[in-house]
Coordinates of C-alpha atoms and ligand atoms in Angstrom, one line a residue:
M1 CA 0.0 0.0 0.0
S2 CA 1.4 3.5 -0.8
I3 CA 2.2 5.7 2.1
T4 CA -0.6 8.2 1.2
A5 CA -3.2 5.4 1.2
R6 CA -2.3 4.3 4.7
P7 CA -3.8 5.9 7.8
Q8 CA -1.3 8.5 9.2
A9 CA -0.3 8.9 12.8
N10 CA 1.8 11.6 14.4
I11 CA 3.6 10.8 17.7
V12 CA 5.1 13.6 19.8
G13 CA 8.0 12.4 21.9
S14 CA 10.2 9.3 21.4
G15 CA 10.4 7.8 24.9
P16 CA 9.8 4.1 25.2
N17 CA 6.0 4.7 25.3
G18 CA 5.9 6.9 22.2
L19 CA 8.1 4.4 20.3
T20 CA 6.1 1.4 21.4
A21 CA 2.8 3.1 20.3
A22 CA 4.5 3.9 17.0
A23 CA 5.8 0.3 16.6
M24 CA 2.3 -1.1 17.2
L25 CA 0.6 1.2 14.7
A26 CA 3.3 0.7 12.1
R27 CA 2.9 -3.1 12.4
A28 CA -0.8 -2.6 12.0
G29 CA -0.2 -0.9 8.6
W30 CA -0.2 2.8 9.7
H31 CA 2.3 5.3 8.4
V32 CA 3.8 6.8 11.6
R33 CA 5.9 9.9 12.1
I34 CA 7.6 10.5 15.4
F35 CA 8.7 14.1 16.4
E36 CA 11.4 14.3 19.1
R37 CA 12.8 17.5 20.5
N38 CA 16.2 16.1 21.4
T39 CA 18.8 15.2 18.8
A40 CA 18.7 11.5 20.0
I41 CA 15.7 9.3 20.6
G42 CA 14.7 7.4 23.7
G43 CA 13.7 9.9 26.3
A44 CA 14.4 8.6 29.8
A45 CA 15.6 5.3 28.2
A46 CA 18.5 6.8 26.2
S47 CA 22.2 6.1 26.8
A48 CA 25.1 8.3 25.9
D49 CA 28.9 8.8 26.3
V50 CA 28.7 11.5 28.9
F51 CA 32.4 11.2 29.9
G52 CA 33.6 11.5 26.3
D53 CA 35.9 8.4 26.6
G54 CA 33.6 5.8 24.9
S55 CA 31.8 4.7 28.1
I56 CA 28.1 4.0 27.8
V57 CA 26.0 5.7 30.5
D58 CA 22.3 5.1 30.9
L59 CA 20.9 8.6 31.1
G60 CA 17.6 7.4 32.7
A61 CA 16.5 3.8 33.2
A62 CA 19.3 1.3 33.9
S63 CA 17.8 -1.9 35.2
H64 CA 14.8 -3.6 33.8
P65 CA 12.6 -5.9 36.0
F66 CA 9.6 -4.6 34.1
G67 CA 11.2 -4.6 30.6
A68 CA 12.3 -8.2 30.9
A69 CA 8.7 -9.1 31.8
S70 CA 6.9 -6.8 29.3
P71 CA 4.4 -8.6 27.2
I72 CA 4.6 -6.0 24.5
F73 CA 8.4 -6.1 24.1
R74 CA 8.0 -9.9 23.7
Y75 CA 5.2 -9.4 21.2
L76 CA 7.3 -7.0 19.1
G77 CA 10.2 -9.5 19.0
L78 CA 12.8 -6.9 20.0
E79 CA 15.5 -9.6 20.4
E80 CA 15.4 -10.0 16.6
Y81 CA 16.4 -6.3 16.4
G82 CA 19.4 -6.6 18.7
L83 CA 17.9 -6.4 22.2
E84 CA 19.8 -8.7 24.7
W85 CA 19.1 -8.8 28.4
L86 CA 22.2 -9.5 30.6
H87 CA 21.9 -10.8 34.1
S88 CA 24.4 -10.6 37.0
E89 CA 24.8 -13.3 39.6
Y90 CA 22.4 -11.6 41.9
P91 CA 19.6 -9.2 40.7
M92 CA 19.9 -7.0 43.8
A93 CA 21.9 -6.5 47.0
H94 CA 21.3 -4.5 50.1
P95 CA 24.4 -3.9 52.3
F96 CA 24.4 -3.2 56.0
D97 CA 27.0 -1.5 58.3
D98 CA 28.3 -4.4 60.4
A99 CA 26.5 -7.4 59.0
P100 CA 26.4 -9.4 55.7
A101 CA 24.3 -7.8 52.9
A102 CA 20.8 -9.1 52.2
I103 CA 20.7 -10.6 48.7
L104 CA 17.8 -11.0 46.3
H105 CA 18.5 -14.2 44.3
R106 CA 16.8 -15.2 41.1
D107 CA 15.0 -17.9 43.0
V108 CA 12.4 -17.5 45.7
R109 CA 13.7 -20.5 47.8
K110 CA 17.3 -19.3 47.8
T111 CA 16.3 -15.8 48.7
A112 CA 14.0 -17.1 51.5
R113 CA 16.8 -19.5 52.8
S114 CA 19.1 -16.5 53.1
L115 CA 16.6 -14.6 55.3
G116 CA 17.0 -16.7 58.5
N117 CA 13.9 -16.6 60.7
D118 CA 11.9 -14.8 58.0
Q119 CA 12.3 -17.5 55.4
I120 CA 8.8 -19.0 55.7
A121 CA 7.1 -15.5 55.7
W122 CA 9.2 -14.5 52.6
R123 CA 8.2 -17.6 50.7
L124 CA 4.5 -17.4 51.7
I125 CA 4.3 -13.8 50.6
H126 CA 6.0 -14.2 47.2
R127 CA 5.3 -17.8 46.2
G128 CA 1.9 -17.2 44.5
I129 CA 3.2 -14.3 42.4
V130 CA 6.5 -16.0 41.6
N131 CA 4.7 -19.2 40.4
S132 CA 2.4 -17.3 38.0
I133 CA 4.5 -14.2 37.2
D134 CA 3.2 -13.8 33.6
D135 CA -0.4 -13.9 34.6
Y136 CA 0.2 -11.3 37.3
M137 CA 2.1 -9.1 34.9
D138 CA -0.7 -9.3 32.4
A139 CA -3.1 -8.3 35.1
I140 CA -1.0 -5.5 36.6
L141 CA 0.4 -3.9 33.4
R142 CA -3.0 -2.6 32.2
P143 CA -5.6 0.0 33.2
L144 CA -6.9 -1.1 36.6
L145 CA -10.4 0.3 36.1
R146 CA -11.1 -2.5 33.6
F147 CA -12.3 -6.0 34.6
P148 CA -9.1 -8.1 35.1
D149 CA -8.4 -11.3 33.1
H150 CA -7.3 -12.9 36.3
P151 CA -9.7 -11.6 39.0
V152 CA -8.7 -14.0 41.8
K153 CA -5.0 -13.3 41.3
M154 CA -5.7 -9.5 41.2
A155 CA -7.6 -9.8 44.5
Q156 CA -4.7 -11.7 46.1
F157 CA -2.3 -9.1 44.8
G158 CA -4.6 -6.3 46.1
L159 CA -4.4 -7.8 49.6
L160 CA -0.6 -7.8 49.6
S161 CA -0.1 -4.4 48.0
T162 CA -2.7 -2.3 49.7
P163 CA -1.0 -2.0 53.2
P164 CA 1.6 0.7 53.9
S165 CA 5.1 -0.8 53.6
T166 CA 6.0 0.2 57.2
W167 CA 3.1 -1.8 58.6
F168 CA 3.7 -4.7 56.2
V169 CA 7.4 -5.2 57.1
R170 CA 6.7 -4.9 60.9
T171 CA 3.9 -7.4 60.7
A172 CA 5.3 -9.9 58.2
F173 CA 9.0 -10.0 59.1
R174 CA 10.9 -10.4 62.4
E175 CA 14.4 -9.5 61.3
E176 CA 16.2 -6.7 59.6
P177 CA 17.5 -8.3 56.4
A178 CA 14.0 -9.2 55.1
R179 CA 12.6 -5.8 56.3
A180 CA 15.3 -3.8 54.6
L181 CA 15.3 -5.9 51.4
F182 CA 11.5 -5.3 51.0
T183 CA 11.6 -1.7 52.1
G184 CA 14.4 -0.8 49.6
S185 CA 12.1 -2.0 46.7
A186 CA 9.1 -0.3 48.2
A187 CA 11.0 3.0 48.3
H188 CA 11.0 3.1 44.4
A189 CA 7.5 4.5 44.8
S190 CA 9.1 7.7 46.1
T191 CA 6.2 8.1 48.5
P192 CA 6.2 8.2 52.4
L193 CA 6.4 4.5 53.3
G194 CA 3.6 4.8 55.8
H195 CA 1.1 5.5 53.0
P196 CA -1.3 2.9 51.6
F197 CA -0.2 0.9 48.5
T198 CA 3.5 1.4 49.1
S199 CA 3.8 -2.4 49.6
T200 CA 3.0 -2.7 45.9
F201 CA 6.6 -2.0 44.8
G202 CA 8.0 -4.2 47.6
V203 CA 6.1 -7.2 46.4
L204 CA 6.4 -6.6 42.7
F205 CA 10.1 -5.7 42.5
S206 CA 11.0 -8.7 44.7
A207 CA 8.8 -11.1 42.7
L208 CA 10.1 -9.9 39.4
G209 CA 13.7 -10.1 40.6
M210 CA 13.2 -13.7 41.8
T211 CA 11.8 -14.7 38.3
R212 CA 12.7 -12.4 35.4
G213 CA 15.6 -10.8 37.2
W214 CA 16.6 -7.2 37.1
P215 CA 18.7 -7.3 33.9
V216 CA 20.5 -4.6 32.1
V217 CA 20.5 -4.2 28.3
K218 CA 23.6 -5.2 26.5
G219 CA 25.2 -2.0 25.2
G220 CA 23.0 0.2 27.4
T221 CA 19.3 0.9 27.6
G222 CA 19.7 2.9 24.4
A223 CA 20.0 -0.5 22.6
L224 CA 16.4 -1.3 23.6
V225 CA 15.3 2.1 22.2
N226 CA 17.2 1.4 19.0
A227 CA 15.4 -2.0 18.7
L228 CA 12.0 -0.3 18.9
A229 CA 13.2 2.3 16.3
Q230 CA 14.1 -0.5 14.0
V231 CA 10.7 -2.1 14.2
I232 CA 9.2 1.3 13.3
T233 CA 11.5 2.0 10.3
A234 CA 11.2 -1.6 9.1
H235 CA 7.5 -0.9 8.7
G236 CA 8.0 2.3 6.9
G237 CA 7.8 4.7 9.9
E238 CA 9.7 8.0 10.1
I239 CA 11.6 9.4 13.1
H240 CA 12.4 13.1 13.1
T241 CA 14.7 14.3 15.8
G242 CA 15.5 17.9 16.9
Q243 CA 11.9 18.9 16.4
E244 CA 10.2 20.3 19.5
V245 CA 6.4 20.4 19.0
T246 CA 4.8 23.4 20.6
N247 CA 1.7 23.5 18.4
I248 CA 0.2 20.3 17.0
D249 CA -1.3 22.2 14.1
D250 CA 2.3 22.5 12.8
L251 CA 2.5 18.7 12.3
P252 CA 1.7 17.1 8.9
A253 CA -2.0 16.2 8.5
A254 CA -2.8 12.9 10.2
R255 CA -5.8 10.9 11.4
V256 CA -4.5 10.7 14.9
T257 CA -1.9 12.3 17.2
L258 CA -0.4 10.6 20.2
L259 CA 1.3 12.7 22.9
D260 CA 4.1 11.0 24.8
I261 CA 4.1 13.8 27.3
T262 CA 2.6 14.4 30.8
P263 CA -0.5 16.4 31.8
S264 CA 1.2 19.8 32.7
Q265 CA 3.0 19.7 29.3
A266 CA -0.3 18.9 27.4
L267 CA -2.0 21.9 29.1
V268 CA 0.5 24.4 27.6
M269 CA 0.8 22.7 24.2
R270 CA -1.2 24.6 21.5
G271 CA -3.4 23.4 18.6
K272 CA -7.0 23.3 17.5
Q273 CA -7.7 19.9 19.1
L274 CA -6.1 20.9 22.4
S275 CA -8.2 24.1 22.5
Q276 CA -11.3 21.9 22.2
L277 CA -10.6 19.6 25.1
P278 CA -13.7 18.9 27.1
E279 CA -13.9 20.5 30.6
S280 CA -13.6 17.0 32.2
T281 CA -10.3 16.4 30.5
V282 CA -8.9 19.8 31.4
H283 CA -9.9 19.2 35.1
R284 CA -8.3 15.8 35.0
L285 CA -5.1 17.2 33.6
Q286 CA -5.1 20.1 36.1
R287 CA -5.6 17.8 39.1
W288 CA -2.5 15.7 38.1
R289 CA 0.2 15.9 40.8
Y290 CA 4.0 15.4 40.4
G291 CA 6.1 13.5 43.0
P292 CA 9.5 14.1 44.4
G293 CA 12.4 14.7 42.0
V294 CA 15.6 12.8 41.5
Y295 CA 19.2 13.9 41.8
K296 CA 21.4 11.7 39.7
V297 CA 25.2 11.3 39.7
D298 CA 27.1 9.2 37.1
W299 CA 30.6 8.2 38.2
L300 CA 33.6 7.1 36.2
L301 CA 35.9 5.0 38.3
D302 CA 39.3 3.4 37.8
G303 CA 38.1 0.0 39.1
P304 CA 35.1 -1.7 40.6
V305 CA 33.5 -0.4 43.7
P306 CA 35.4 -1.7 46.8
W307 CA 32.3 -3.0 48.6
A308 CA 32.9 -4.2 52.2
D309 CA 30.8 -7.3 51.4
Q310 CA 32.2 -8.5 48.2
R311 CA 29.0 -10.2 47.1
V312 CA 27.5 -6.7 46.6
G313 CA 29.9 -6.4 43.6
K314 CA 28.0 -9.3 41.9
A315 CA 24.6 -7.4 41.7
T316 CA 23.7 -5.0 38.9
T317 CA 21.4 -3.1 41.3
V318 CA 22.2 -2.1 44.9
H319 CA 20.0 -0.3 47.4
L320 CA 22.0 1.9 49.8
G321 CA 20.2 3.0 52.9
G322 CA 21.0 0.5 55.7
Q323 CA 18.1 -0.5 58.0
A324 CA 14.4 -0.2 57.0
A325 CA 13.8 2.5 59.6
E326 CA 16.6 4.6 58.1
I327 CA 15.1 4.3 54.6
R328 CA 11.7 5.2 55.9
L329 CA 13.1 8.4 57.6
A330 CA 15.0 9.4 54.4
E331 CA 11.9 9.1 52.2
A332 CA 9.7 10.9 54.8
Q333 CA 12.2 13.8 54.9
V334 CA 12.2 14.1 51.1
N335 CA 8.4 14.1 51.0
A336 CA 8.5 16.8 53.7
G337 CA 10.7 19.0 51.5
R338 CA 14.1 18.2 53.1
I339 CA 17.3 16.6 52.0
P340 CA 18.3 13.7 54.3
D341 CA 21.8 13.5 55.7
R342 CA 21.8 9.9 54.8
P343 CA 19.8 9.6 51.6
F344 CA 18.4 6.3 50.2
V345 CA 20.5 5.7 47.1
M346 CA 19.7 3.5 44.1
V347 CA 22.9 2.2 42.6
G348 CA 23.4 0.6 39.1
Q349 CA 26.6 -1.4 38.3
P350 CA 25.8 -2.4 34.7
Q351 CA 29.3 -3.5 34.1
V352 CA 28.9 -6.4 36.4
A353 CA 26.8 -8.0 33.7
D354 CA 27.9 -6.0 30.6
P355 CA 31.7 -5.6 30.6
C356 CA 31.6 -3.4 27.4
R357 CA 30.2 -0.4 29.2
A358 CA 33.5 1.3 29.7
P359 CA 37.0 1.2 28.2
E360 CA 39.5 -1.3 29.7
G361 CA 40.4 -0.4 33.3
K362 CA 37.4 2.0 33.8
H363 CA 34.0 1.4 35.4
V364 CA 30.8 3.4 35.1
L365 CA 28.5 3.6 38.2
W366 CA 24.9 5.0 38.0
T367 CA 23.4 6.5 41.2
Y368 CA 20.4 8.6 42.1
T369 CA 18.5 9.6 45.2
H370 CA 15.1 11.2 45.7
V371 CA 15.0 15.0 46.5
P372 CA 12.0 17.4 46.8
N373 CA 10.3 18.2 43.5
G374 CA 12.2 21.1 41.8
Y375 CA 15.0 21.1 44.4
R376 CA 17.7 23.6 43.5
P377 CA 21.1 23.3 45.2
A378 CA 22.3 26.4 47.0
A379 CA 24.9 28.3 45.0
S380 CA 27.2 28.0 48.0
D381 CA 27.0 24.2 48.1
R382 CA 26.1 22.9 44.7
E383 CA 27.3 19.4 45.3
Y384 CA 25.7 18.9 48.7
V385 CA 23.5 16.0 47.5
A386 CA 26.3 14.4 45.4
D387 CA 28.5 14.5 48.6
A388 CA 25.7 12.8 50.6
I389 CA 25.5 10.1 47.9
Q390 CA 29.3 9.7 48.0
G391 CA 29.0 9.5 51.8
Q392 CA 26.6 6.5 51.5
L393 CA 28.9 4.8 49.0
E394 CA 31.9 5.3 51.3
R395 CA 29.9 3.9 54.2
F396 CA 29.4 0.6 52.5
A397 CA 32.5 0.6 50.3
P398 CA 35.3 2.2 52.2
G399 CA 37.9 3.7 49.8
F400 CA 35.3 4.4 47.2
G401 CA 36.5 8.0 46.9
S402 CA 40.0 7.0 45.7
T403 CA 38.5 5.2 42.7
I404 CA 36.8 8.3 41.3
L405 CA 38.1 9.6 37.9
D406 CA 35.1 11.8 37.0
K407 CA 31.5 12.5 37.8
K408 CA 28.5 14.0 36.1
I409 CA 25.7 15.6 38.2
W410 CA 22.1 15.9 37.1
D411 CA 19.9 17.9 39.5
P412 CA 16.2 18.1 38.9
A413 CA 16.6 21.3 36.7
A414 CA 19.2 19.5 34.5
L415 CA 17.0 16.5 34.2
E416 CA 14.0 18.5 33.1
Q417 CA 16.1 20.6 30.7
W418 CA 17.2 17.4 29.0
N419 CA 13.7 15.8 29.0
P420 CA 10.7 18.0 29.9
N421 CA 8.6 15.0 30.9
L422 CA 10.8 14.9 34.1
V423 CA 8.8 17.7 35.6
G424 CA 10.7 19.1 38.7
G425 CA 12.9 15.9 38.4
D426 CA 9.9 13.5 38.8
I427 CA 11.0 10.4 36.9
A428 CA 7.6 8.7 37.1
G429 CA 5.6 11.1 35.0
G430 CA 3.5 12.0 38.1
S431 CA 3.3 11.3 41.8
M432 CA 2.9 7.6 42.9
T433 CA 1.0 8.6 46.0
G434 CA -2.4 7.1 46.9
F435 CA -4.9 6.6 44.1
Q436 CA -2.8 8.3 41.5
S437 CA -0.4 5.4 41.8
L438 CA -3.3 3.1 40.8
L439 CA -5.4 5.3 38.5
R440 CA -2.8 6.8 36.1
G441 CA -4.4 9.4 34.0
G442 CA -6.7 10.2 36.9
L443 CA -10.2 9.0 37.7
T444 CA -11.4 8.0 34.2
L445 CA -12.3 4.9 32.2
E446 CA -10.6 6.5 29.2
P447 CA -7.0 7.4 30.3
Y448 CA -5.6 7.4 26.7
R449 CA -8.4 9.2 24.9
M450 CA -8.3 13.0 25.5
G451 CA -12.0 13.6 24.7
V452 CA -11.4 15.0 21.2
P453 CA -11.5 12.6 18.2
G454 CA -8.0 11.6 17.1
L455 CA -6.1 12.9 20.2
Y456 CA -4.4 10.5 22.6
M457 CA -1.9 10.5 25.5
C458 CA 0.5 7.6 25.7
S459 CA 3.2 8.5 28.3
A460 CA 4.0 7.1 31.7
A461 CA 1.3 9.4 33.1
T462 CA -1.2 6.8 31.7
P463 CA -1.7 3.3 32.9
P464 CA 0.1 1.2 34.0
G465 CA 2.6 4.1 34.7
A466 CA 6.3 4.5 35.0
G467 CA 9.0 2.1 33.9
V468 CA 10.5 0.9 30.7
H469 CA 7.9 -1.6 29.6
G470 CA 6.1 0.2 26.8
M471 CA 2.7 -0.8 28.1
P472 CA 1.1 2.8 28.2
G473 CA 2.2 3.1 24.5
A474 CA 0.8 -0.3 23.7
W475 CA -2.6 0.4 25.3
A476 CA -2.8 3.8 23.7
A477 CA -2.2 2.3 20.3
Q478 CA -4.9 -0.3 21.0
A479 CA -7.3 2.5 21.8
V480 CA -6.5 4.1 18.4
L481 CA -7.1 0.8 16.6
E482 CA -10.4 0.2 18.4
D483 CA -11.6 3.7 17.5
Q484 CA -10.7 3.3 13.8
R485 CA -12.7 0.0 13.7
H486 CA -15.9 1.7 14.9
Ligands
LIG1 C1 17.1 8.9 36.2 C2 16.0 7.9 35.9 C3 16.2 6.6 36.3 C4 15.2 5.7 35.9 N1 15.4 4.4 36.3 C5 14.5 3.4 35.8 C6 14.9 2.0 35.8 O1 16.0 1.7 36.3 N2 14.0 1.1 35.3 C7 12.8 1.5 34.7 O2 12.1 0.6 34.2 N3 12.5 2.8 34.6 C8 13.3 3.8 35.1 N4 13.0 5.1 34.9 C9 11.7 5.5 34.4 C10 11.6 5.3 32.9 O3 12.7 5.8 32.3 C11 10.3 6.2 32.4 O4 9.2 5.7 33.2 C12 10.1 6.0 30.9 O5 11.2 6.4 30.2 C13 8.9 6.8 30.5 O6 8.7 6.7 29.1 P1 7.8 7.7 28.3 O7 7.9 7.3 26.9 O8 6.5 7.9 29.0 O9 8.6 9.2 28.5 P2 10.1 9.6 28.4 O10 11.0 8.5 28.4 O11 10.2 10.7 29.4 O12 10.1 10.3 26.9 C14 9.4 11.4 26.6 C15 10.1 12.0 25.3 O13 9.3 13.1 24.8 C16 10.1 14.1 24.3 N5 9.4 15.3 24.3 C17 8.8 16.0 25.4 N6 8.2 17.1 25.0 C18 8.3 17.1 23.7 C19 7.8 18.1 22.7 N7 7.1 19.1 23.0 N8 8.2 17.9 21.4 C20 8.9 16.8 21.0 N9 9.4 15.9 21.9 C21 9.1 16.0 23.2 C22 11.3 14.1 25.4 O14 12.4 14.8 24.9 C23 11.5 12.6 25.5 O15 12.4 12.1 24.6 C24 14.0 6.1 35.2 C25 13.9 7.4 34.8 C26 14.9 8.3 35.1 C27 14.8 9.7 34.5

């Protein structure tokens, strides 16, 4: 079919969700055009050589429990386009001051056995999900206001995920290793851990780690983005970079437009369709709230991190924060607008699984911590948070400082300048607090349709939310295809 005879779709933004939506439509016979403001595609899933020495640094997402379990990435056959998941010996490690680290193994029995008196509780909590992880992922990675394909499993998951993480770990576990291991995963929600639904991430990340692992992408997360781009171009799609869209009327004529952006950005974008949004959609977009920001530091080292517990050096992901109570305090302080003295730090050591990430003799290390939304460092102490992150690394890896060759700091303003979807440094496309964590897009049965024919949102602000799994893009593309059938 000639290009002009095919239905046309414009996609604004080339994050993993924009690309997945485009790939789905391109495979369904549409002619898709993607418009990306940056010179490189991929949004918060891009990789780049930020140190200028040939190292590969993941600018956003680094580890992929969701990506490895994503039904849509499987469907698109990304492995045929060069995607390769690489696993380390342990998916995740959680070091302590004067005790052996807690380790998440890719096996529920092994993990449970390493957790002493909590082994039975750990197995009982995770066994059901681990045994049917694909059914659970099918049920979870979709809009929750639709009737689930697996209602019993969803009800079981609801029971485990509704309680606040603080209550959950105190009630379910007796000892620190299990409590801290669970709390570190729950803290990915970037929400006070005494809030409802914060157990969701604890259960989910642990279960994914014990089944699909927390792999990295060979050659950097950017290789996943490139695989998506290849699906698109193989089906005749076009990708235009360096093209910031401020008015959708400037785009070529198309039957549909999909926005891979978040609500506050959609409210300031111009165009005839956007000026016709129904009041209900405008209210929904205005009510959208953003969560804490992120402060990221990429490190170039002259060797591996000298962890006190050497097993930590065999995990691609490390949670630094010590005991569960300390992590709870750090996250509460961030949510109260303060910078913790001892922040909870996510650490990525991609080279443990993917040696090609840096030239011989060098190592890249990816770290970030939560900070209040829009946090701006004081001019007198620009590296305060970077120093606090380094303090946590020194605490669990004495001598870390002497391995540093270079570092690159991204405060919330720098992150947002690079990618405007990271509003105030929020990497989740919107707060994960309360019902907004469950009802992405707000209280609506139509989170992708914007209430004007032909206009859709497909970013992480729509269900099932943040992470590199492509599912918001996939569901948005499905909404387009359904609408065209009617
Ligand atoms: C530091 C960091 C660490 C993370 N860690 C992980 C992790 O380890 N694992 C994980 O699964 N997820 C992680 N995430 C989250 C994950 O990266 C995001 O949830 C995901 O990338 C969201 O995809 P998206 O397509 O919705 O938006 P984005 O990836 O944000 O892409 C949006 C794109 O739209 C473009 N754009 C915006 N406005 C316009 C405009 N007006 N015109 C044209 N283009 C525009 C942007 O430049 C960008 O390229 C992390 C994110 C960050 C920032």
